[in-house]
Amino acid sequence: MFSIIQAAGWPIWFLLLTSIIAVALIIERSTALRRAKIVPPGLLQSAIAEYQRAGITEEFLARLNVHSPLGRILAAGLKNHNSSREVMKDAVEETGRGVAHELERFLTSLGTIASMAPLMGLFGTIVGMIEIFGSATGVGHNPQQLAHGISIALYNTGFGLIIAIPAMIAYRHFRAFVDSCVIEMELQALKLVELLHGERK
């Protein structure tokens, strides 16, 4: 493997660095993006029950705020429980945008790697081909050496695709997961708003 990397030329080292970054991002996002951590089951019901039992306290809001991303959104709504429906919704939506931005962290970098890796591989292949045909060793007059040189140059394209395919799959998976979590959090926050304002009537 190391001999293949050496034979592929200096552009392969950029691809190797890109692959390490992609693996690190996928592992980090796989750890951080878990539904139980983002949208804990039963949190809305427990928050409503505590609100009905003891009302709004600073300790309750602080505990809810650090509990999870959904907790932050619910805390924003409960903090404005005496305000109008529109004010509550605005507070929830503003907090939700901040939460969504945090959940999308590193996804842009992962998507960029998925898009750029094939181009980096193609660049390495072109560099290799230039070195083969531009060398003064007479490789162009030896079909076997020429074929060997071309196969080495194509390693860069292969490495680029090996990096890009898993990165693109992971990027699309995480993007869809974040979108579903954001929608679920919005629905639960709207339930909270409707319930609080329904109690006032």
C-alpha atoms as a printed R data frame, in Angstrom:
    type eleno elety resid chain resno       x      y       z
1   ATOM     1    CA   MET     A     1   0.000  0.000   0.000
2   ATOM     2    CA   PHE     A     2   2.789  2.383   0.911
3   ATOM     3    CA   SER     A     3   4.563  1.589  -2.361
4   ATOM     4    CA   ILE     A     4   1.381  2.455  -4.274
5   ATOM     5    CA   ILE     A     5   1.125  5.747  -2.407
6   ATOM     6    CA   GLN     A     6   4.739  6.534  -3.198
7   ATOM     7    CA   ALA     A     7   4.272  5.587  -6.845
8   ATOM     8    CA   ALA     A     8   1.151  7.757  -7.187
9   ATOM     9    CA   GLY     A     9   3.222 10.891  -6.647
10  ATOM    10    CA   TRP     A    10   3.016 13.905  -4.398
11  ATOM    11    CA   PRO     A    11  -0.677 14.801  -5.167
12  ATOM    12    CA   ILE     A    12  -1.785 11.643  -3.314
13  ATOM    13    CA   TRP     A    13  -0.648 13.129   0.000
14  ATOM    14    CA   PHE     A    14  -3.315 15.837  -0.260
15  ATOM    15    CA   LEU     A    15  -5.909 13.123  -0.820
16  ATOM    16    CA   LEU     A    16  -4.665 11.189   2.206
17  ATOM    17    CA   LEU     A    17  -4.940 14.319   4.367
18  ATOM    18    CA   THR     A    18  -8.448 14.910   2.992
19  ATOM    19    CA   SER     A    19  -9.436 11.323   3.817
20  ATOM    20    CA   ILE     A    20  -8.244 11.710   7.426
21  ATOM    21    CA   ILE     A    21 -10.277 14.902   7.809
22  ATOM    22    CA   ALA     A    22 -13.353 13.242   6.270
23  ATOM    23    CA   VAL     A    23 -13.131 10.236   8.616
24  ATOM    24    CA   ALA     A    24 -12.711 12.542  11.626
25  ATOM    25    CA   LEU     A    25 -15.759 14.603  10.616
26  ATOM    26    CA   ILE     A    26 -17.898 11.516  10.040
27  ATOM    27    CA   ILE     A    27 -16.962 10.077  13.440
28  ATOM    28    CA   GLU     A    28 -17.580 13.403  15.191
29  ATOM    29    CA   ARG     A    29 -20.970 13.934  13.553
30  ATOM    30    CA   SER     A    30 -21.992 10.314  14.154
31  ATOM    31    CA   THR     A    31 -21.308 10.837  17.851
32  ATOM    32    CA   ALA     A    32 -22.993 14.234  18.099
33  ATOM    33    CA   LEU     A    33 -26.046 13.629  15.903
34  ATOM    34    CA   ARG     A    34 -28.068 11.120  17.867
35  ATOM    35    CA   ARG     A    35 -31.817 11.522  18.085
36  ATOM    36    CA   ALA     A    36 -31.911 10.652  21.786
37  ATOM    37    CA   LYS     A    37 -29.473 13.494  22.480
38  ATOM    38    CA   ILE     A    38 -31.167 16.046  20.220
39  ATOM    39    CA   VAL     A    39 -34.859 15.249  20.667
40  ATOM    40    CA   PRO     A    40 -35.083 13.246  23.920
41  ATOM    41    CA   PRO     A    41 -38.342 11.286  24.114
42  ATOM    42    CA   GLY     A    42 -40.763 12.518  26.743
43  ATOM    43    CA   LEU     A    43 -38.994 15.857  27.327
44  ATOM    44    CA   LEU     A    44 -41.970 17.942  26.213
45  ATOM    45    CA   GLN     A    45 -44.348 16.037  28.494
46  ATOM    46    CA   SER     A    46 -42.025 16.298  31.502
47  ATOM    47    CA   ALA     A    47 -41.464 20.028  30.882
48  ATOM    48    CA   ILE     A    48 -45.217 20.660  30.691
49  ATOM    49    CA   ALA     A    49 -45.806 18.602  33.829
50  ATOM    50    CA   GLU     A    50 -43.193 20.557  35.788
51  ATOM    51    CA   TYR     A    51 -44.561 23.847  34.485
52  ATOM    52    CA   GLN     A    52 -48.064 22.924  35.635
53  ATOM    53    CA   ARG     A    53 -46.758 21.732  39.003
54  ATOM    54    CA   ALA     A    54 -44.289 24.482  39.960
55  ATOM    55    CA   GLY     A    55 -44.542 27.165  37.284
56  ATOM    56    CA   ILE     A    56 -41.551 28.882  35.701
57  ATOM    57    CA   THR     A    57 -38.390 29.207  37.774
58  ATOM    58    CA   GLU     A    58 -34.859 30.231  36.815
59  ATOM    59    CA   GLU     A    59 -33.563 26.856  37.963
60  ATOM    60    CA   PHE     A    60 -36.111 25.041  35.788
61  ATOM    61    CA   LEU     A    61 -35.237 27.121  32.706
62  ATOM    62    CA   ALA     A    62 -31.491 26.710  33.259
63  ATOM    63    CA   ARG     A    63 -31.813 22.949  33.639
64  ATOM    64    CA   LEU     A    64 -33.983 22.713  30.536
65  ATOM    65    CA   ASN     A    65 -31.635 24.953  28.555
66  ATOM    66    CA   VAL     A    66 -28.600 22.715  29.073
67  ATOM    67    CA   HIS     A    67 -30.506 19.445  28.735
68  ATOM    68    CA   SER     A    68 -30.565 19.173  24.933
69  ATOM    69    CA   PRO     A    69 -31.183 21.186  21.749
70  ATOM    70    CA   LEU     A    70 -34.921 20.549  22.134
71  ATOM    71    CA   GLY     A    71 -34.652 21.710  25.742
72  ATOM    72    CA   ARG     A    72 -33.165 25.016  24.581
73  ATOM    73    CA   ILE     A    73 -36.100 25.600  22.259
74  ATOM    74    CA   LEU     A    74 -38.663 24.687  24.910
75  ATOM    75    CA   ALA     A    75 -36.896 26.926  27.431
76  ATOM    76    CA   ALA     A    76 -37.111 29.842  24.982
77  ATOM    77    CA   GLY     A    77 -40.857 29.316  24.712
78  ATOM    78    CA   LEU     A    78 -41.418 28.902  28.454
79  ATOM    79    CA   LYS     A    79 -39.328 31.989  29.195
80  ATOM    80    CA   ASN     A    80 -41.894 34.027  27.225
81  ATOM    81    CA   HIS     A    81 -44.950 32.252  28.635
82  ATOM    82    CA   ASN     A    82 -46.540 35.573  29.634
83  ATOM    83    CA   SER     A    83 -46.080 37.066  26.154
84  ATOM    84    CA   SER     A    84 -48.384 36.843  23.174
85  ATOM    85    CA   ARG     A    85 -48.515 33.844  20.896
86  ATOM    86    CA   GLU     A    86 -46.538 35.719  18.212
87  ATOM    87    CA   VAL     A    87 -43.762 36.688  20.626
88  ATOM    88    CA   MET     A    88 -43.472 33.113  21.857
89  ATOM    89    CA   LYS     A    89 -43.312 31.784  18.317
90  ATOM    90    CA   ASP     A    90 -40.644 34.335  17.374
91  ATOM    91    CA   ALA     A    91 -38.540 33.350  20.398
92  ATOM    92    CA   VAL     A    92 -38.892 29.667  19.587
93  ATOM    93    CA   GLU     A    93 -38.054 30.195  15.903
94  ATOM    94    CA   GLU     A    94 -35.017 32.353  16.692
95  ATOM    95    CA   THR     A    95 -33.655 29.760  19.110
96  ATOM    96    CA   GLY     A    96 -34.481 27.016  16.609
97  ATOM    97    CA   ARG     A    97 -32.388 28.716  13.926
98  ATOM    98    CA   GLY     A    98 -29.437 28.824  16.303
99  ATOM    99    CA   VAL     A    99 -29.903 25.162  17.216
100 ATOM   100    CA   ALA     A   100 -30.165 24.153  13.548
101 ATOM   101    CA   HIS     A   101 -26.942 26.026  12.789
102 ATOM   102    CA   GLU     A   102 -25.149 24.120  15.555
103 ATOM   103    CA   LEU     A   103 -26.475 20.774  14.315
104 ATOM   104    CA   GLU     A   104 -25.205 21.562  10.809
105 ATOM   105    CA   ARG     A   105 -21.674 22.219  12.080
106 ATOM   106    CA   PHE     A   106 -18.978 20.613   9.883
107 ATOM   107    CA   LEU     A   107 -21.550 19.398   7.339
108 ATOM   108    CA   THR     A   108 -20.460 22.058   4.852
109 ATOM   109    CA   SER     A   109 -16.852 20.892   5.214
110 ATOM   110    CA   LEU     A   110 -17.896 17.285   4.659
111 ATOM   111    CA   GLY     A   111 -19.909 18.229   1.574
112 ATOM   112    CA   THR     A   112 -16.959 20.217   0.233
113 ATOM   113    CA   ILE     A   113 -14.667 17.203   0.655
114 ATOM   114    CA   ALA     A   114 -17.189 14.986  -1.155
115 ATOM   115    CA   SER     A   115 -17.262 17.444  -4.072
116 ATOM   116    CA   MET     A   116 -13.555 18.229  -4.236
117 ATOM   117    CA   ALA     A   117 -12.020 14.764  -3.725
118 ATOM   118    CA   PRO     A   118 -12.722 13.567  -7.320
119 ATOM   119    CA   LEU     A   119 -11.289 16.817  -8.683
120 ATOM   120    CA   MET     A   120  -8.185 16.412  -6.523
121 ATOM   121    CA   GLY     A   121  -7.835 12.851  -7.816
122 ATOM   122    CA   LEU     A   122  -8.188 14.067 -11.391
123 ATOM   123    CA   PHE     A   123  -5.555 16.710 -10.740
124 ATOM   124    CA   GLY     A   124  -3.167 14.037  -9.462
125 ATOM   125    CA   THR     A   125  -3.847 11.926 -12.547
126 ATOM   126    CA   ILE     A   126  -3.121 14.863 -14.849
127 ATOM   127    CA   VAL     A   127   0.097 15.633 -12.995
128 ATOM   128    CA   GLY     A   128   1.123 11.995 -13.326
129 ATOM   129    CA   MET     A   129   0.328 11.932 -17.039
130 ATOM   130    CA   ILE     A   130   2.316 15.109 -17.604
131 ATOM   131    CA   GLU     A   131   5.288 13.585 -15.825
132 ATOM   132    CA   ILE     A   132   4.996 10.387 -17.902
133 ATOM   133    CA   PHE     A   133   4.768 12.050 -21.307
134 ATOM   134    CA   GLY     A   134   7.075 14.916 -20.432
135 ATOM   135    CA   SER     A   135   9.907 12.795 -19.089
136 ATOM   136    CA   ALA     A   136  13.082 12.399 -21.063
137 ATOM   137    CA   THR     A   137  13.535  8.700 -20.198
138 ATOM   138    CA   GLY     A   138  11.934  7.367 -23.305
139 ATOM   139    CA   VAL     A   139   8.934  5.882 -21.514
140 ATOM   140    CA   GLY     A   140   6.747  6.853 -24.417
141 ATOM   141    CA   HIS     A   141   8.632  4.367 -26.631
142 ATOM   142    CA   ASN     A   142   8.052  1.434 -24.249
143 ATOM   143    CA   PRO     A   143   4.385  0.321 -24.189
144 ATOM   144    CA   GLN     A   144   4.768 -1.695 -20.974
145 ATOM   145    CA   GLN     A   145   6.374  1.165 -19.069
146 ATOM   146    CA   LEU     A   146   3.823  3.587 -20.477
147 ATOM   147    CA   ALA     A   147   0.920  1.381 -19.354
148 ATOM   148    CA   HIS     A   148   2.490  1.028 -15.914
149 ATOM   149    CA   GLY     A   149   2.919  4.795 -15.647
150 ATOM   150    CA   ILE     A   150  -0.693  5.428 -16.656
151 ATOM   151    CA   SER     A   151  -1.974  2.906 -14.097
152 ATOM   152    CA   ILE     A   152   0.039  4.679 -11.392
153 ATOM   153    CA   ALA     A   153  -1.390  8.039 -12.457
154 ATOM   154    CA   LEU     A   154  -4.927  6.624 -12.253
155 ATOM   155    CA   TYR     A   155  -4.401  5.693  -8.595
156 ATOM   156    CA   ASN     A   156  -5.101  9.339  -7.790
157 ATOM   157    CA   THR     A   157  -8.500  9.184  -9.471
158 ATOM   158    CA   GLY     A   158  -9.287  5.946  -7.644
159 ATOM   159    CA   PHE     A   159  -8.309  7.404  -4.277
160 ATOM   160    CA   GLY     A   160 -10.387 10.511  -4.989
161 ATOM   161    CA   LEU     A   161 -13.498  8.410  -5.665
162 ATOM   162    CA   ILE     A   162 -12.868  6.195  -2.628
163 ATOM   163    CA   ILE     A   163 -12.887  9.341  -0.475
164 ATOM   164    CA   ALA     A   164 -15.762 11.112  -2.233
165 ATOM   165    CA   ILE     A   165 -18.345  8.314  -2.245
166 ATOM   166    CA   PRO     A   166 -18.495  7.646   1.541
167 ATOM   167    CA   ALA     A   167 -18.189 11.369   2.254
168 ATOM   168    CA   MET     A   168 -21.174 12.150   0.008
169 ATOM   169    CA   ILE     A   169 -23.248  9.336   1.533
170 ATOM   170    CA   ALA     A   170 -22.454 10.565   5.055
171 ATOM   171    CA   TYR     A   171 -23.135 14.187   4.104
172 ATOM   172    CA   ARG     A   172 -26.566 13.430   2.660
173 ATOM   173    CA   HIS     A   173 -27.438 11.179   5.592
174 ATOM   174    CA   PHE     A   174 -26.491 13.799   8.184
175 ATOM   175    CA   ARG     A   175 -28.245 16.561   6.254
176 ATOM   176    CA   ALA     A   176 -31.500 14.591   6.085
177 ATOM   177    CA   PHE     A   177 -31.166 13.639   9.758
178 ATOM   178    CA   VAL     A   178 -30.690 17.263  10.834
179 ATOM   179    CA   ASP     A   179 -33.673 18.388   8.748
180 ATOM   180    CA   SER     A   180 -35.914 15.739  10.327
181 ATOM   181    CA   CYS     A   181 -34.767 16.685  13.836
182 ATOM   182    CA   VAL     A   182 -35.388 20.389  13.196
183 ATOM   183    CA   ILE     A   183 -38.907 19.676  11.937
184 ATOM   184    CA   GLU     A   184 -39.642 17.479  14.961
185 ATOM   185    CA   MET     A   185 -38.362 20.132  17.365
186 ATOM   186    CA   GLU     A   186 -40.470 22.791  15.654
187 ATOM   187    CA   LEU     A   187 -43.587 20.635  15.970
188 ATOM   188    CA   GLN     A   188 -42.977 19.997  19.664
189 ATOM   189    CA   ALA     A   189 -42.315 23.699  20.296
190 ATOM   190    CA   LEU     A   190 -45.559 24.629  18.545
191 ATOM   191    CA   LYS     A   191 -47.406 22.111  20.738
192 ATOM   192    CA   LEU     A   192 -45.956 23.862  23.769
193 ATOM   193    CA   VAL     A   193 -47.039 27.286  22.499
194 ATOM   194    CA   GLU     A   194 -50.550 26.100  21.741
195 ATOM   195    CA   LEU     A   195 -50.866 24.371  25.098
196 ATOM   196    CA   LEU     A   196 -49.693 27.397  27.111
197 ATOM   197    CA   HIS     A   197 -52.022 29.746  25.285
198 ATOM   198    CA   GLY     A   198 -54.863 27.236  25.450
199 ATOM   199    CA   GLU     A   199 -54.572 27.206  29.235
200 ATOM   200    CA   ARG     A   200 -55.055 30.962  29.422
201 ATOM   201    CA   LYS     A   201 -58.439 30.838  27.690
